[in-house]
Coordinates of C-alpha atoms and ligand atoms in Angstrom, one line a residue:
M285 CA 103.4 -118.3 59.9
E286 CA 102.1 -120.7 62.5
I287 CA 98.4 -120.5 63.3
A288 CA 96.8 -121.3 66.6
W289 CA 93.6 -123.0 65.5
E290 CA 92.8 -126.3 63.8
V291 CA 92.0 -126.0 60.2
T292 CA 88.4 -127.3 59.5
N293 CA 88.8 -129.4 56.4
V294 CA 85.2 -129.6 55.1
E295 CA 83.5 -129.2 51.7
K296 CA 81.0 -126.6 53.1
L297 CA 81.6 -124.7 56.3
R298 CA 78.4 -124.8 58.4
V299 CA 77.7 -121.4 60.0
G300 CA 75.4 -120.2 62.8
V301 CA 74.6 -116.7 63.7
I302 CA 73.6 -115.4 67.2
G303 CA 71.8 -112.1 67.1
T304 CA 69.6 -111.4 64.1
G305 CA 69.0 -107.6 64.7
S306 CA 70.0 -104.5 62.6
L307 CA 73.5 -105.6 61.6
A308 CA 72.9 -109.3 61.1
E309 CA 72.0 -109.0 57.4
Y310 CA 75.5 -107.8 56.5
H311 CA 76.9 -111.1 57.9
L312 CA 74.1 -113.2 56.5
N313 CA 74.3 -111.8 53.0
S314 CA 78.1 -112.2 52.9
Y315 CA 77.9 -115.8 54.1
K316 CA 75.1 -116.5 51.6
N317 CA 77.3 -115.1 48.8
N318 CA 80.3 -117.3 49.8
P319 CA 80.0 -120.6 47.9
A320 CA 82.0 -122.5 50.6
V321 CA 79.4 -121.7 53.3
E322 CA 76.0 -123.1 54.3
I323 CA 74.0 -121.1 56.9
T324 CA 72.6 -123.8 59.2
A325 CA 71.4 -122.2 62.4
L326 CA 70.2 -118.8 63.7
C327 CA 69.6 -117.8 67.3
D328 CA 67.9 -114.7 68.9
I329 CA 66.2 -114.2 72.2
N330 CA 63.5 -112.8 70.0
K331 CA 62.8 -116.1 68.2
E332 CA 60.4 -114.6 65.8
R333 CA 63.1 -112.3 64.5
A334 CA 65.4 -115.3 64.0
R335 CA 62.6 -117.2 62.3
K336 CA 62.0 -114.4 59.8
K337 CA 65.8 -114.3 58.9
A338 CA 65.9 -118.1 58.7
D339 CA 63.1 -118.0 56.1
I340 CA 65.2 -115.6 54.0
F341 CA 68.6 -117.3 54.4
G342 CA 67.5 -120.9 54.5
A343 CA 68.7 -121.8 58.0
K344 CA 67.0 -125.0 59.2
E345 CA 67.7 -124.7 62.9
I346 CA 66.2 -121.8 64.9
Y347 CA 67.0 -121.2 68.6
D348 CA 66.3 -118.6 71.3
D349 CA 69.0 -120.0 73.7
Y350 CA 72.6 -120.0 72.5
E351 CA 73.6 -122.8 74.9
E352 CA 71.1 -125.1 73.2
M353 CA 72.3 -123.9 69.8
F354 CA 75.9 -124.9 70.6
K355 CA 74.9 -128.5 71.3
S356 CA 74.1 -128.8 67.5
K357 CA 76.5 -131.0 65.5
N358 CA 75.6 -128.9 62.4
I359 CA 77.7 -125.8 63.2
D360 CA 81.4 -125.4 62.6
A361 CA 81.6 -121.6 63.1
V362 CA 79.5 -118.8 64.4
S363 CA 79.1 -115.0 64.2
V364 CA 78.2 -113.2 67.4
I365 CA 76.2 -110.1 66.6
T366 CA 74.4 -109.4 69.9
W367 CA 74.5 -106.7 72.6
N368 CA 78.0 -105.9 73.8
N369 CA 77.5 -107.3 77.3
T370 CA 76.8 -110.7 75.8
H371 CA 79.9 -110.9 73.5
A372 CA 82.1 -112.5 76.1
P373 CA 79.7 -115.1 77.5
I374 CA 78.4 -116.2 74.1
T375 CA 81.9 -116.2 72.5
I376 CA 83.4 -118.3 75.4
A377 CA 80.5 -120.7 75.3
A378 CA 80.8 -121.1 71.5
L379 CA 84.6 -121.7 71.8
E380 CA 84.1 -124.2 74.7
A381 CA 81.6 -126.1 72.4
G382 CA 84.3 -126.3 69.7
K383 CA 83.1 -123.6 67.3
H384 CA 85.2 -121.0 65.6
V385 CA 84.0 -117.4 66.4
L386 CA 83.7 -114.2 64.5
C387 CA 82.7 -111.7 67.2
E388 CA 81.4 -108.2 66.4
K389 CA 83.1 -105.1 67.7
P390 CA 83.6 -103.9 70.4
P391 CA 85.3 -107.2 71.4
A392 CA 83.8 -107.0 74.9
L393 CA 82.8 -104.6 77.8
N394 CA 86.4 -104.4 79.0
A395 CA 89.9 -105.9 78.8
E396 CA 89.3 -108.5 81.5
E397 CA 86.5 -110.1 79.4
A398 CA 88.6 -109.8 76.2
S399 CA 91.5 -111.6 78.0
R400 CA 89.2 -114.5 79.0
M401 CA 87.9 -114.7 75.4
K402 CA 91.4 -115.0 74.1
Q403 CA 92.3 -117.7 76.7
A404 CA 89.2 -119.7 75.7
A405 CA 90.2 -119.7 72.0
E406 CA 93.8 -120.7 72.9
K407 CA 92.6 -123.5 75.2
K408 CA 90.3 -125.0 72.6
G409 CA 92.5 -124.4 69.5
K410 CA 89.7 -122.5 67.7
L411 CA 89.8 -119.2 65.8
L412 CA 88.6 -116.1 67.6
M413 CA 88.4 -113.3 65.1
Y414 CA 87.0 -109.8 65.7
G415 CA 84.9 -107.9 63.3
F416 CA 87.2 -104.9 62.7
V417 CA 85.4 -104.4 59.4
R418 CA 87.2 -101.1 58.5
R419 CA 90.4 -103.0 58.0
F420 CA 88.8 -104.8 55.1
A421 CA 87.7 -101.7 53.1
Q422 CA 89.4 -101.3 49.8
N423 CA 90.7 -97.8 50.5
T424 CA 92.3 -99.2 53.7
Q425 CA 94.0 -102.0 51.9
V426 CA 95.2 -99.8 49.1
L427 CA 96.7 -97.3 51.6
K428 CA 98.2 -100.1 53.7
S429 CA 100.0 -101.3 50.6
F430 CA 101.5 -97.8 50.1
M431 CA 102.4 -97.6 53.8
D432 CA 103.9 -101.2 54.0
S433 CA 106.2 -100.4 51.0
G434 CA 107.5 -97.3 52.9
E435 CA 105.9 -94.6 50.7
L436 CA 104.9 -92.5 53.7
G437 CA 108.1 -93.2 55.7
E438 CA 107.8 -93.4 59.4
I439 CA 104.3 -92.6 60.7
Y440 CA 104.5 -90.2 63.7
Y441 CA 100.9 -88.9 63.9
I442 CA 97.3 -89.9 63.0
K443 CA 94.3 -87.8 63.8
T444 CA 90.9 -89.3 63.3
G445 CA 87.3 -88.6 64.0
Y446 CA 83.9 -90.2 63.7
L447 CA 81.3 -87.5 64.6
R448 CA 77.5 -87.7 64.3
R449 CA 75.3 -84.7 64.7
C450 CA 72.2 -86.6 66.0
G451 CA 72.9 -90.4 65.8
N452 CA 72.4 -92.1 69.2
P453 CA 71.2 -95.6 68.1
G454 CA 69.0 -95.9 71.2
G455 CA 67.8 -99.1 72.9
W456 CA 70.6 -101.1 74.6
F457 CA 73.4 -99.0 72.9
A458 CA 72.4 -96.1 75.2
N459 CA 72.6 -98.2 78.4
K460 CA 76.2 -98.3 79.8
E461 CA 75.7 -101.6 81.6
I462 CA 74.7 -103.3 78.4
S463 CA 76.9 -101.4 75.9
G464 CA 79.9 -100.5 78.0
G465 CA 79.7 -96.9 76.8
G466 CA 78.6 -94.6 74.1
P467 CA 80.3 -93.4 70.9
L468 CA 83.8 -94.2 72.2
I469 CA 83.2 -97.9 72.5
D470 CA 80.8 -98.0 69.5
L471 CA 82.5 -95.7 66.9
G472 CA 85.9 -94.9 68.5
V473 CA 86.7 -98.6 68.6
H474 CA 86.6 -98.7 64.7
I475 CA 88.9 -95.7 64.1
I476 CA 91.4 -96.4 66.9
D477 CA 91.8 -99.9 65.7
L478 CA 92.1 -98.8 62.1
A479 CA 94.8 -96.2 62.9
M480 CA 96.8 -98.8 64.9
Y481 CA 96.5 -101.4 62.1
L482 CA 97.7 -98.9 59.5
M483 CA 100.6 -97.8 61.8
G484 CA 101.7 -101.5 62.0
K485 CA 100.4 -102.1 65.5
P486 CA 102.8 -100.1 67.7
K487 CA 102.5 -100.8 71.4
P488 CA 100.3 -98.2 73.2
V489 CA 102.1 -96.8 76.3
S490 CA 99.8 -94.0 77.6
V491 CA 96.4 -92.5 77.2
F492 CA 94.8 -89.2 78.1
G493 CA 91.0 -89.0 77.5
N494 CA 87.9 -87.0 78.0
T495 CA 84.2 -87.9 77.9
S496 CA 81.2 -85.5 78.1
Y497 CA 77.5 -85.8 78.8
K498 CA 76.4 -82.3 77.8
V499 CA 74.1 -82.8 74.8
G500 CA 72.2 -86.0 75.7
N501 CA 70.5 -88.2 73.1
R502 CA 68.5 -85.4 71.5
A503 CA 65.4 -87.8 71.4
N504 CA 63.3 -84.6 70.9
I505 CA 64.7 -84.0 67.4
K506 CA 62.3 -84.8 64.6
D507 CA 62.9 -85.9 61.0
V508 CA 66.3 -87.6 61.4
T509 CA 67.2 -91.0 60.1
N510 CA 70.1 -92.8 61.6
Y511 CA 71.3 -96.2 62.6
K512 CA 68.9 -97.8 65.2
S513 CA 69.1 -100.9 67.3
A514 CA 66.4 -103.5 66.5
D515 CA 64.6 -102.6 69.8
F516 CA 64.9 -98.8 69.6
K517 CA 62.9 -96.8 72.1
T518 CA 62.8 -93.0 72.3
E519 CA 62.9 -91.0 75.4
Q520 CA 59.2 -90.4 75.1
N521 CA 58.5 -94.2 75.0
I522 CA 61.2 -94.9 77.5
S523 CA 62.4 -98.5 78.2
V524 CA 66.2 -97.8 78.3
K525 CA 67.6 -94.7 79.9
N526 CA 70.5 -92.9 78.2
T527 CA 73.5 -93.4 80.5
V528 CA 76.4 -93.0 78.1
E529 CA 78.7 -90.2 77.0
D530 CA 77.7 -88.3 73.9
F531 CA 81.3 -87.2 73.0
A532 CA 84.8 -88.5 73.8
N533 CA 88.3 -87.6 72.7
A534 CA 91.7 -89.0 73.5
L535 CA 95.4 -88.8 72.8
I536 CA 97.2 -92.1 72.7
K537 CA 101.0 -92.4 72.7
F538 CA 103.0 -95.4 71.4
D539 CA 106.3 -96.9 72.3
N540 CA 107.8 -95.7 68.9
G541 CA 107.0 -92.1 69.8
A542 CA 104.0 -91.8 67.5
S543 CA 100.7 -90.3 68.7
L544 CA 97.1 -90.8 67.8
Y545 CA 94.3 -88.2 68.4
V546 CA 90.7 -89.5 68.3
E547 CA 87.4 -87.7 68.6
T548 CA 83.9 -89.3 68.4
S549 CA 80.3 -88.3 69.0
W550 CA 76.8 -89.6 68.8
T551 CA 75.3 -86.2 69.3
M552 CA 77.0 -82.9 68.8
H553 CA 76.2 -79.4 67.4
I554 CA 78.2 -79.9 64.2
K555 CA 76.9 -79.1 60.7
S556 CA 76.9 -82.7 59.4
N557 CA 78.2 -86.2 60.2
I558 CA 81.8 -86.7 59.4
A559 CA 84.4 -89.5 59.4
Y560 CA 88.0 -88.5 58.8
M561 CA 91.4 -90.0 59.1
D562 CA 94.6 -88.0 58.4
I563 CA 97.9 -89.8 58.5
F564 CA 101.3 -88.1 58.7
G565 CA 104.7 -89.7 57.9
S566 CA 108.3 -88.6 57.5
K567 CA 108.1 -89.0 53.7
G568 CA 104.4 -88.5 52.9
G569 CA 100.9 -88.1 54.3
A570 CA 97.5 -89.4 53.5
K571 CA 93.8 -89.0 54.0
L572 CA 91.8 -92.3 54.2
E573 CA 88.3 -90.8 54.8
P574 CA 86.2 -89.2 53.5
Q575 CA 88.2 -90.1 50.4
L576 CA 91.6 -91.8 49.9
E577 CA 94.4 -89.3 48.9
I578 CA 98.2 -89.5 49.3
Y579 CA 100.5 -86.5 49.7
S580 CA 104.1 -86.6 48.9
E581 CA 106.9 -84.8 46.9
K582 CA 108.7 -85.6 43.6
N583 CA 111.3 -83.6 41.6
N584 CA 111.1 -80.9 44.2
Y585 CA 107.4 -80.4 43.8
M586 CA 104.6 -81.4 46.2
I587 CA 102.3 -84.0 44.6
D588 CA 98.9 -85.3 45.4
I589 CA 98.1 -89.0 44.5
Q590 CA 94.6 -90.2 44.0
P591 CA 94.7 -94.0 43.5
V592 CA 92.2 -95.1 40.9
V593 CA 90.1 -97.7 42.7
S594 CA 86.4 -98.7 42.7
S595 CA 85.9 -97.7 46.4
S596 CA 87.9 -94.7 47.5
S597 CA 85.8 -94.4 50.7
F598 CA 84.3 -97.0 53.1
D599 CA 81.8 -99.3 51.3
F600 CA 79.7 -101.3 53.9
D601 CA 78.7 -104.2 51.7
K602 CA 82.1 -104.8 50.1
A603 CA 83.9 -104.5 53.4
F604 CA 81.6 -107.0 55.3
S605 CA 81.9 -109.4 52.4
A606 CA 85.7 -109.2 52.5
E607 CA 85.7 -109.7 56.3
I608 CA 83.4 -112.8 56.1
D609 CA 85.4 -114.3 53.2
H610 CA 88.6 -113.8 55.3
F611 CA 87.0 -115.5 58.4
V612 CA 86.0 -118.5 56.2
D613 CA 89.4 -118.6 54.5
C614 CA 91.3 -118.6 57.9
I615 CA 89.2 -121.5 59.1
M616 CA 89.2 -123.7 56.0
N617 CA 92.7 -122.9 54.7
G618 CA 94.7 -121.8 57.7
T619 CA 95.3 -118.3 56.3
P620 CA 96.8 -116.1 59.1
C621 CA 94.0 -114.0 60.6
I622 CA 94.4 -110.2 60.3
C623 CA 92.0 -109.5 63.3
P624 CA 93.2 -111.9 65.9
A625 CA 92.1 -112.2 69.6
E626 CA 95.2 -110.3 70.9
D627 CA 94.2 -107.2 68.9
G628 CA 90.8 -107.3 70.6
L629 CA 92.5 -107.4 74.0
T630 CA 94.8 -104.4 73.1
I631 CA 91.9 -102.2 71.9
M632 CA 89.9 -103.0 75.1
K633 CA 92.9 -102.0 77.2
I634 CA 93.0 -98.6 75.4
L635 CA 89.2 -98.1 75.7
D636 CA 89.3 -99.0 79.4
A637 CA 92.2 -96.5 79.9
I638 CA 90.3 -93.7 78.0
Y639 CA 87.2 -94.1 80.2
K640 CA 89.5 -94.3 83.3
S641 CA 91.4 -91.2 82.3
A642 CA 88.2 -89.3 81.7
E643 CA 86.9 -90.3 85.1
T644 CA 90.0 -89.5 87.1
G645 CA 91.3 -86.6 85.0
K646 CA 94.7 -88.3 85.0
L647 CA 97.1 -89.7 82.3
I648 CA 96.9 -93.5 82.3
V649 CA 100.1 -95.4 81.7
L650 CA 99.5 -98.8 80.2
Ligands
NAD149 N1 80.9 -103.6 62.5 C1 80.0 -102.6 62.5 O1 80.2 -101.6 61.7 C2 78.8 -102.7 63.3 C3 77.7 -101.9 63.0 C4 76.5 -102.0 63.9 C5 76.6 -102.8 65.0 N2 77.7 -103.6 65.3 C6 77.8 -104.4 66.5 O2 76.9 -105.6 66.3 C7 76.3 -105.9 67.5 C8 74.8 -105.9 67.3 O3 74.3 -104.6 66.9 P1 72.9 -104.4 66.2 O4 72.9 -103.0 65.8 O5 72.6 -105.5 65.3 O6 72.0 -104.5 67.5 P2 70.4 -105.0 67.5 O7 69.9 -104.6 68.9 O8 69.7 -104.4 66.3 O9 70.5 -106.5 67.4 C9 71.0 -107.4 68.4 C10 70.2 -108.6 68.4 O10 70.8 -109.5 69.4 C11 69.7 -110.2 70.1 N3 70.3 -110.7 71.4 C12 70.7 -110.0 72.4 N4 71.1 -110.8 73.4 C13 71.0 -112.0 73.0 C14 71.4 -113.3 73.5 N5 71.8 -113.5 74.7 N6 71.1 -114.4 72.7 C15 70.6 -114.3 71.5 N7 70.3 -113.1 70.9 C16 70.5 -112.0 71.6 C17 68.7 -109.1 70.2 O11 67.4 -109.7 70.5 C18 68.7 -108.4 68.9 O12 67.9 -109.0 67.9 C19 76.8 -104.9 68.5 O13 77.8 -105.5 69.3 C20 77.3 -103.7 67.7 O14 78.3 -103.0 68.3 C21 78.8 -103.5 64.5

């Protein structure tokens, strides 16, 4: 398979990271554990935060301005782990400066930005990979091997959900101008992408979606622990207003006739947080989360298959490690990338359409 980026033929890949907040450690630990990588530079507008991480991970260069960072000759590739509204400008600047980029999800605020990011990668002949980390989970890869070998037959329906009872991450996540939206763009992006990846990337043709703003961020609730942005502020100590949906759902149809139902929340009156993905094919079905199981039939009996694997549900550390190792492998060895720029553009078109459908009450034809 032909690849669209120049292979970087070096003994050690020199990596920089922009954004050293809550998620950064997953990237940094994975780079640190990859013997082909040296972490050379870190950047954060909060320079003290970057400095603290640099002390732990041994980066020699510390910046609070990414434009300055990209002038460095000691960086071959970067991870972009910043607020969503900065993914496009930082990624494009990095590509223009000749660096390969691994950009966190969501790819951008909208499809227009994702399209410019893709063009920048093509123009400079550099890799732009998106951090669709769920694709790298062991349960995903095991199920995909069953699906690719035809065990489930033709996939005609997936239903999936990622629902939190009280889990608005606060800070910039809750501000639509910075984040692009709430649980749909934050959590929905993971499961829509994953479903499409497992289905073999059919072409989306129409979208019907809803968003709701009924429950709010539930900042009054005491004694909950959940994922928080590095600069979390509660409603009582307000610096960022909550302007995003708390729930969204959508039905997406594909050119092969298959459909995907998705539902996602940051806050909802549900007993407990849940992530589920149910897959239905002509010869078999499967459940990916909360635990991998496959349903089929043999000798005129229904059978349940439970693959014996070390991670039958999503394992954060292992999945990030596999994602980072793949990024490094693509750059150094020219291995085809499983999360390329075009997939980022497709998912942003779908997310744009869900928000538009929710706003207009209409079916959006893509
Ligand atoms: N793959 C996943 O499962 C997953 C999980 C959590 C977050 N994320 C994504 O990672 C990104 C970061 O999320 P987070 O939770 O770490 O947020 P965070 O707020 O904890 O950290 C973001 C960091 O980026 C810095 N920053 C913002 N703008 C910058 C700029 N212009 N230049 C340099 N630094 C800048 C902030 O100061 C902060 O330290 C988001 O896009 C989020 O969607 C992905």
